[in-house]
């Protein structure tokens, strides 16, 4: 029986065989020097990188070797360039190995590259080039602004990757489930993940992050950090001065304002009156020098942004610069120092005074009041009462001492008369009785 040529056996290999299996069969069959075979290796490369496409030859006898691209255009014919594309270079041509390189690889270069060996029968193998497109650092898009008491809608976007990237939202080490959307752009994919979270004022400045995972990153990840911006109406608080204020002192009031966005301007005014001539406004600070009682009244600080307005008030009470001194007797007695009392603590305003007459929608925060003037009057009355009691006590003590001396003198006279009667021989009891009469 006539033996079958090895080249014919190589040609009879079924197409569905895998590359490894076909290579193994070729090696087993092509054991005679008359069988030539070609093997190709699959390649995976990152976009923008350099791919090496290799064709391994077996029992090569100088036959024609042709390498074609996925569009079946001939790149090289026996080592000679056939297609004018400088990205392709022939780097090796031997009896065992033919190798070309492709620089600046793009997804359009992806596909099967043919290694063909022309003998009495044509043999070819396909080297599949796969291109990976790693994602860039994702971006965060604000779909709905975060307003206090509402919801924030944020979308993390990875516009281009191959295969599709995996996105994950994180906050304080915990994952936030998002709604994932995938769009096929031909050979690449666009991926997005959208979250909706309720927000309060305390969430302003909270740290969020969107992470992108991809096989081409080798276990690494691309992270986009995002600071949550929550908008809310302003709050206003007047910082009062410490202690009490007298005529001639200076007053400094600082208006503490918070809000998002931060109000650009704060307004100072005096309820039912104009600001004093000596009032100076610098930013959020109001200063009045050389205070007098004519400056008494309620001062208002207001602020406003796009999400609301607020105000706070301060009631100024300026007292006379006079102290009361009480003189006490020289007799050592407990003394009480003179007391002067006045207050600059804002008193509680009726609701009508807590609003700006020109802006009735303003929110006003009031301070609690302490009746220092009443307390001072009560203390002064107590001091006066104590002094009166001391004077009456001393006066009564002096009168009691005088009465005691008078009775003592009377007793001495009575004793002398009785002694004289005894010496004269009279009955003492009788003399005493006469004395008593």
Coordinates of C-alpha atoms in Angstrom, one line a residue:
X1 CA 0.0 0.0 0.0
X2 CA 1.3 3.4 -0.9
X3 CA 2.0 5.6 2.1
X4 CA 0.2 8.9 2.5
X5 CA 2.3 12.0 2.1
X6 CA 2.7 13.9 5.4
X7 CA 1.7 17.2 3.7
X8 CA -1.6 15.7 2.7
X9 CA -2.2 14.5 6.3
X10 CA -1.5 18.0 7.6
X11 CA -4.0 19.4 5.2
X12 CA -6.7 17.0 6.3
X13 CA -6.8 18.3 9.9
X14 CA -10.3 19.5 10.8
X15 CA -10.8 23.2 11.4
X16 CA -12.5 23.0 14.8
X17 CA -9.3 21.6 16.4
X18 CA -7.8 23.9 18.9
X19 CA -4.4 25.4 18.2
X20 CA -2.6 23.2 20.7
X21 CA -4.3 20.1 19.5
X22 CA -3.5 20.8 15.9
X23 CA 0.1 21.6 16.7
X24 CA 0.4 18.3 18.5
X25 CA -1.1 16.4 15.6
X26 CA 1.3 18.3 13.2
X27 CA 4.3 17.3 15.3
X28 CA 3.2 13.7 15.4
X29 CA 2.5 13.5 11.7
X30 CA 5.3 15.6 10.4
X31 CA 8.1 13.5 11.7
X32 CA 9.6 12.9 8.2
X33 CA 11.8 15.6 6.6
X34 CA 9.3 16.0 3.8
X35 CA 6.5 17.5 5.9
X36 CA 6.7 21.3 6.5
X37 CA 4.5 22.8 9.2
X38 CA 3.8 26.3 10.6
X39 CA 2.5 27.2 14.1
X40 CA 1.2 30.6 15.3
X41 CA 1.0 32.0 18.9
X42 CA -1.9 34.1 20.2
X43 CA -1.0 37.5 21.6
X44 CA -2.7 39.8 24.2
X45 CA -1.4 43.4 24.5
X46 CA -2.5 46.6 26.1
X47 CA -3.7 49.4 23.8
X48 CA -0.8 51.6 22.9
X49 CA 1.7 48.8 23.5
X50 CA 3.8 46.7 21.2
X51 CA 2.7 43.2 20.0
X52 CA 5.0 40.4 18.8
X53 CA 3.5 38.1 16.2
X54 CA 5.5 34.9 15.8
X55 CA 5.3 32.1 13.3
X56 CA 7.2 28.9 14.2
X57 CA 8.4 26.7 11.2
X58 CA 9.0 23.0 11.2
X59 CA 11.2 21.2 8.6
X60 CA 11.4 24.5 6.6
X61 CA 13.1 24.0 3.3
X62 CA 13.0 27.5 1.9
X63 CA 9.4 27.6 0.8
X64 CA 7.5 30.9 0.6
X65 CA 6.3 32.4 3.9
X66 CA 3.5 35.0 3.8
X67 CA 2.1 37.0 6.8
X68 CA -1.3 38.6 6.4
X69 CA -3.4 41.0 8.6
X70 CA -7.0 40.3 9.6
X71 CA -8.2 42.0 6.4
X72 CA -6.1 39.4 4.5
X73 CA -3.7 42.1 3.3
X74 CA -0.2 40.8 2.9
X75 CA 2.2 42.4 5.3
X76 CA 5.4 40.4 4.4
X77 CA 6.4 38.2 1.6
X78 CA 9.4 36.0 2.5
X79 CA 10.8 38.8 4.7
X80 CA 10.0 41.6 2.3
X81 CA 7.6 44.3 3.3
X82 CA 4.5 44.3 1.2
X83 CA 2.2 46.8 3.0
X84 CA 3.4 50.3 3.7
X85 CA 2.7 50.6 7.4
X86 CA 5.8 51.5 9.3
X87 CA 4.2 50.2 12.6
X88 CA 5.0 46.7 11.3
X89 CA 8.6 45.5 11.4
X90 CA 10.2 42.2 10.5
X91 CA 12.5 41.5 13.4
X92 CA 13.4 37.9 12.8
X93 CA 13.4 35.5 9.8
X94 CA 15.1 32.1 10.4
X95 CA 14.4 28.5 9.3
X96 CA 12.6 28.0 12.6
X97 CA 11.0 31.3 13.5
X98 CA 9.5 34.3 11.7
X99 CA 8.6 37.2 14.0
X100 CA 7.2 40.7 13.3
X101 CA 6.3 43.5 15.7
X102 CA 3.4 45.9 15.7
X103 CA 3.9 49.2 17.6
X104 CA 1.2 51.6 19.0
X105 CA -1.4 48.9 18.9
X106 CA -5.1 50.0 18.8
X107 CA -8.3 48.1 19.0
X108 CA -8.7 48.4 15.2
X109 CA -5.6 46.1 14.9
X110 CA -7.3 43.3 16.8
X111 CA -8.1 40.1 15.0
X112 CA -6.4 37.0 13.4
X113 CA -3.0 37.3 11.7
X114 CA -2.3 34.6 9.1
X115 CA 1.0 32.7 9.0
X116 CA 1.0 30.9 5.6
X117 CA 3.6 28.4 4.2
X118 CA 3.4 27.7 0.5
X119 CA 4.7 24.2 -0.4
X120 CA 3.1 21.7 -2.8
X121 CA 0.1 22.3 -0.5
X122 CA -0.7 25.5 1.5
X123 CA -0.4 25.4 5.3
X124 CA -1.5 28.3 7.5
X125 CA -2.1 29.1 11.1
X126 CA -3.8 32.1 12.7
X127 CA -2.3 34.1 15.5
X128 CA -5.1 35.9 17.3
X129 CA -4.2 39.4 18.5
X130 CA -6.3 40.6 21.5
X131 CA -6.2 44.2 22.7
X132 CA -7.0 45.2 26.2
X133 CA -8.2 48.8 26.9
X134 CA -7.8 49.6 30.7
X135 CA -10.1 52.3 32.0
X136 CA -8.9 55.8 32.9
X137 CA -9.7 57.2 36.3
X138 CA -13.5 57.5 36.3
X139 CA -15.3 60.8 36.5
X140 CA -18.2 61.9 38.8
X141 CA -21.2 63.7 37.4
X142 CA -23.7 65.5 39.6
X143 CA -27.2 64.7 38.3
X144 CA -29.1 66.4 41.1
X145 CA -27.7 68.9 43.6
X146 CA -27.5 67.9 47.2
X147 CA -29.9 70.2 49.2
X148 CA -30.4 69.7 52.9
X149 CA -33.4 67.4 53.5
X150 CA -33.3 66.1 49.9
X151 CA -31.3 63.5 47.9
X152 CA -28.1 63.7 46.0
X153 CA -27.8 61.9 42.7
X154 CA -24.3 61.1 41.6
X155 CA -23.0 59.1 38.5
X156 CA -19.6 57.5 38.2
X157 CA -18.6 57.2 34.5
X158 CA -15.9 55.1 32.9
X159 CA -16.2 56.1 29.2
X160 CA -14.0 53.6 27.6
X161 CA -12.6 50.1 28.4
X162 CA -12.3 46.6 27.0
X163 CA -13.6 44.4 28.4
X164 CA -16.1 46.6 30.4
X165 CA -14.7 47.9 33.7
X166 CA -16.3 47.2 37.0
X167 CA -17.4 50.3 39.1
X168 CA -18.0 50.5 42.8
X169 CA -19.0 53.4 45.1
X170 CA -17.5 53.5 48.6
X171 CA -18.2 55.7 51.7
X172 CA -16.3 55.2 55.0
X173 CA -15.1 51.8 53.9
X174 CA -18.6 50.6 53.0
X175 CA -20.0 50.0 49.5
X176 CA -23.0 51.9 48.3
X177 CA -25.1 49.9 45.8
X178 CA -25.5 51.7 42.5
X179 CA -27.5 51.2 39.3
X180 CA -25.1 50.1 36.6
X181 CA -25.5 51.0 32.9
X182 CA -23.4 49.4 30.1
X183 CA -23.1 50.8 26.5
X184 CA -21.4 49.0 23.7
X185 CA -19.3 51.3 21.5
X186 CA -18.2 48.7 19.0
X187 CA -15.0 47.2 20.4
X188 CA -15.0 49.2 23.6
X189 CA -17.6 49.7 26.4
X190 CA -18.8 52.7 28.4
X191 CA -19.9 51.9 32.0
X192 CA -21.7 54.1 34.5
X193 CA -23.0 53.6 38.1
X194 CA -25.6 55.9 39.6
X195 CA -26.4 56.3 43.3
X196 CA -29.1 58.3 45.2
X197 CA -28.4 59.1 48.8
X198 CA -30.4 61.3 51.3
X199 CA -28.4 64.2 52.7
X200 CA -28.5 66.5 55.7
X201 CA -26.4 69.5 56.8
X202 CA -24.0 67.2 58.6
X203 CA -23.2 65.4 55.3
X204 CA -21.6 68.5 53.9
X205 CA -18.0 67.6 53.1
X206 CA -18.5 63.8 53.4
X207 CA -15.9 61.8 51.4
X208 CA -17.0 59.5 48.7
X209 CA -15.0 57.5 46.1
X210 CA -15.7 55.7 42.9
X211 CA -13.4 52.7 42.1
X212 CA -12.8 51.1 38.7
X213 CA -11.5 47.5 38.4
X214 CA -10.2 45.9 35.2
X215 CA -8.2 42.8 34.2
X216 CA -5.5 45.0 32.6
X217 CA -4.8 46.7 35.9
X218 CA -3.3 43.5 37.5
X219 CA -5.3 43.8 40.7
X220 CA -4.9 47.5 41.0
X221 CA -7.8 50.0 40.8
X222 CA -8.4 53.5 39.5
X223 CA -10.1 55.7 42.1
X224 CA -11.9 59.0 41.8
X225 CA -12.4 60.8 45.2
X226 CA -15.4 63.1 45.6
X227 CA -16.3 65.6 48.3
X228 CA -20.1 65.8 48.9
X229 CA -21.3 69.4 48.7
X230 CA -24.6 69.9 50.6
X231 CA -26.4 73.2 50.2
X232 CA -28.3 74.7 53.1
X233 CA -29.7 78.0 54.4
X234 CA -27.5 80.1 56.6
X235 CA -27.5 80.3 60.4
X236 CA -26.6 83.5 62.3
X237 CA -25.4 83.9 65.8
X238 CA -24.2 87.2 67.5
X239 CA -21.2 86.6 69.8
X240 CA -21.9 89.1 72.8
X241 CA -19.1 90.8 74.8
X242 CA -18.1 89.5 78.2
X243 CA -19.1 91.4 81.4
X244 CA -21.1 94.5 81.7
X245 CA -20.9 97.8 79.8
X246 CA -20.8 101.3 81.3
X247 CA -20.9 104.7 79.7
X248 CA -17.6 105.4 77.9
X249 CA -16.9 101.7 77.2
X250 CA -16.6 100.3 73.7
X251 CA -18.8 97.6 72.2
X252 CA -17.7 94.9 69.8
X253 CA -20.2 92.5 68.3
X254 CA -19.2 89.6 66.0
X255 CA -21.8 88.0 63.8
X256 CA -21.0 84.3 63.2
X257 CA -22.5 83.1 59.9
X258 CA -22.5 79.6 58.4
X259 CA -24.2 78.4 55.3
X260 CA -23.6 76.7 51.9
X261 CA -23.0 78.6 49.8
X262 CA -21.5 81.0 52.4
X263 CA -23.4 84.3 52.4
X264 CA -21.2 87.0 50.9
X265 CA -22.6 89.9 52.9
X266 CA -24.0 90.4 56.4
X267 CA -26.2 93.3 57.3
X268 CA -26.2 95.2 60.6
X269 CA -29.2 97.3 61.6
X270 CA -30.9 98.7 64.7
X271 CA -34.6 97.8 65.2
X272 CA -36.8 100.9 65.0
X273 CA -33.8 103.2 64.8
X274 CA -30.7 103.9 62.7
X275 CA -27.2 102.8 63.7
X276 CA -25.3 105.3 65.9
X277 CA -22.9 107.7 64.2
X278 CA -19.9 106.1 65.9
X279 CA -20.9 102.6 64.7
X280 CA -18.2 101.0 62.5
X281 CA -18.9 97.9 60.4
X282 CA -15.9 95.7 59.3
X283 CA -17.0 92.5 57.6
X284 CA -19.1 90.7 60.2
X285 CA -18.0 92.9 63.1
X286 CA -19.9 95.9 64.6
X287 CA -18.0 98.3 66.8
X288 CA -19.3 101.3 68.8
X289 CA -16.9 103.5 70.8
X290 CA -17.7 105.7 73.8
X291 CA -21.0 104.1 74.7
X292 CA -23.8 106.1 76.2
X293 CA -27.4 105.3 77.2
X294 CA -28.6 106.7 73.9
X295 CA -27.1 103.7 72.3
X296 CA -29.4 101.3 74.1
X297 CA -31.6 99.2 71.9
X298 CA -31.7 96.0 69.9
X299 CA -29.2 95.4 67.1
X300 CA -29.9 92.9 64.3
X301 CA -27.5 90.9 62.1
X302 CA -28.9 89.3 59.0
X303 CA -27.5 87.0 56.3
X304 CA -29.0 85.4 53.1
X305 CA -28.0 82.9 50.4
X306 CA -29.9 81.1 47.6
X307 CA -31.5 78.6 50.0
X308 CA -32.8 80.9 52.8
X309 CA -32.1 83.7 55.2
X310 CA -31.6 84.0 59.0
X311 CA -31.0 86.7 61.6
X312 CA -30.0 87.1 65.3
X313 CA -30.4 90.1 67.6
X314 CA -28.6 91.6 70.6
X315 CA -30.1 94.0 73.1
X316 CA -27.7 96.6 74.5
X317 CA -28.1 98.0 78.0
X318 CA -25.6 100.7 79.0
X319 CA -25.6 101.8 82.7
X320 CA -24.4 104.9 84.5
X321 CA -20.7 104.9 85.4
X322 CA -21.6 105.7 89.2
X323 CA -21.0 103.5 92.2
X324 CA -22.8 103.7 95.6
X325 CA -20.7 103.8 98.8
X326 CA -22.2 103.1 102.3
X327 CA -20.5 104.5 105.5
X328 CA -20.8 102.3 108.6
X329 CA -20.1 103.1 112.3
X330 CA -16.7 102.6 113.8
X331 CA -17.9 99.8 116.0
X332 CA -16.6 96.6 114.6
X333 CA -19.5 95.1 112.7
X334 CA -19.8 93.1 109.5
X335 CA -19.6 95.4 106.5
X336 CA -21.1 94.8 103.1
X337 CA -19.4 96.4 100.0
X338 CA -21.4 98.7 97.8
X339 CA -22.9 97.1 94.8
X340 CA -23.5 98.4 91.3
X341 CA -25.3 96.3 88.8
X342 CA -26.0 96.6 85.1
X343 CA -26.4 94.2 82.2
X344 CA -25.6 94.0 78.6
X345 CA -27.1 90.5 78.1
X346 CA -29.7 90.6 75.4
X347 CA -33.2 90.4 76.7
X348 CA -35.9 88.2 75.2
X349 CA -37.6 90.1 72.4
X350 CA -41.3 89.7 71.5
X351 CA -41.7 87.9 68.2
X352 CA -42.4 91.2 66.4
X353 CA -39.1 92.7 67.5
X354 CA -37.2 89.6 66.3
X355 CA -38.0 90.2 62.7
X356 CA -36.6 92.7 60.3
X357 CA -39.3 95.2 59.4
X358 CA -38.1 95.2 55.8
X359 CA -37.7 91.5 55.6
X360 CA -40.5 89.7 57.5
X361 CA -39.4 86.3 56.3
X362 CA -36.1 86.4 58.2
X363 CA -35.6 83.8 60.9
X364 CA -34.6 85.4 64.2
X365 CA -32.8 83.6 67.1
X366 CA -33.2 85.2 70.5
X367 CA -31.2 85.2 73.7
X368 CA -32.6 84.5 77.2
X369 CA -32.7 87.5 79.6
X370 CA -31.5 87.9 83.3
X371 CA -33.1 90.8 85.3
X372 CA -29.8 92.1 86.7
X373 CA -31.3 95.5 87.5
X374 CA -34.0 94.0 89.7
X375 CA -31.4 91.8 91.5
X376 CA -29.2 94.9 92.1
X377 CA -32.1 96.8 93.6
X378 CA -32.9 93.9 95.9
X379 CA -29.3 93.7 97.1
X380 CA -29.2 97.4 97.7
X381 CA -32.4 97.2 99.8
X382 CA -30.9 94.4 101.9
X383 CA -27.8 96.4 102.6
X384 CA -29.8 99.3 103.7
X385 CA -31.9 97.1 106.0
X386 CA -28.8 95.5 107.6
X387 CA -27.3 98.9 108.3
X388 CA -30.6 100.1 109.9
X389 CA -30.7 97.0 112.1
X390 CA -27.1 97.6 113.2
X391 CA -27.8 101.2 114.2
X392 CA -31.0 100.3 116.2
X393 CA -29.1 97.5 117.9
X394 CA -26.2 99.9 119.0
X395 CA -28.7 102.5 120.2
X396 CA -30.6 100.0 122.3
X397 CA -27.4 98.7 123.8
X398 CA -26.3 102.2 124.9
X399 CA -29.6 102.9 126.6
X400 CA -29.6 99.6 128.4
X401 CA -26.2 100.3 129.8
X402 CA -27.2 103.8 131.2
X403 CA -30.3 102.4 132.9
X404 CA -28.1 99.7 134.6
X405 CA -25.8 102.4 136.0
X406 CA -28.7 104.4 137.4
X407 CA -30.2 101.5 139.3
X408 CA -26.8 100.6 140.7
X409 CA -26.4 104.1 142.2
X410 CA -29.8 103.9 143.8
X411 CA -28.9 100.7 145.5
X412 CA -25.8 102.2 147.0
X413 CA -27.8 105.1 148.6
X414 CA -30.2 102.6 150.1
X415 CA -27.4 100.6 151.6
X416 CA -25.8 103.8 153.2
X417 CA -29.1 104.8 155.0
X418 CA -29.6 101.4 156.5
X419 CA -26.0 101.4 157.8
X420 CA -26.5 104.8 159.4
X421 CA -29.7 103.6 161.1
X422 CA -28.0 100.6 162.5
X423 CA -25.2 102.7 164.0
X424 CA -27.8 105.0 165.6
X425 CA -29.4 102.1 167.3
X426 CA -32.5 102.0 165.3
X427 CA -34.2 98.9 164.1
X428 CA -32.9 98.0 160.7
X429 CA -36.1 96.7 159.5
X430 CA -37.9 99.8 160.5
X431 CA -35.4 102.0 158.9
X432 CA -35.6 100.0 155.8
X433 CA -39.4 100.2 155.9
X434 CA -39.3 104.0 156.2
X435 CA -36.9 104.1 153.3
X436 CA -39.2 102.1 151.3
X437 CA -42.1 104.5 152.2

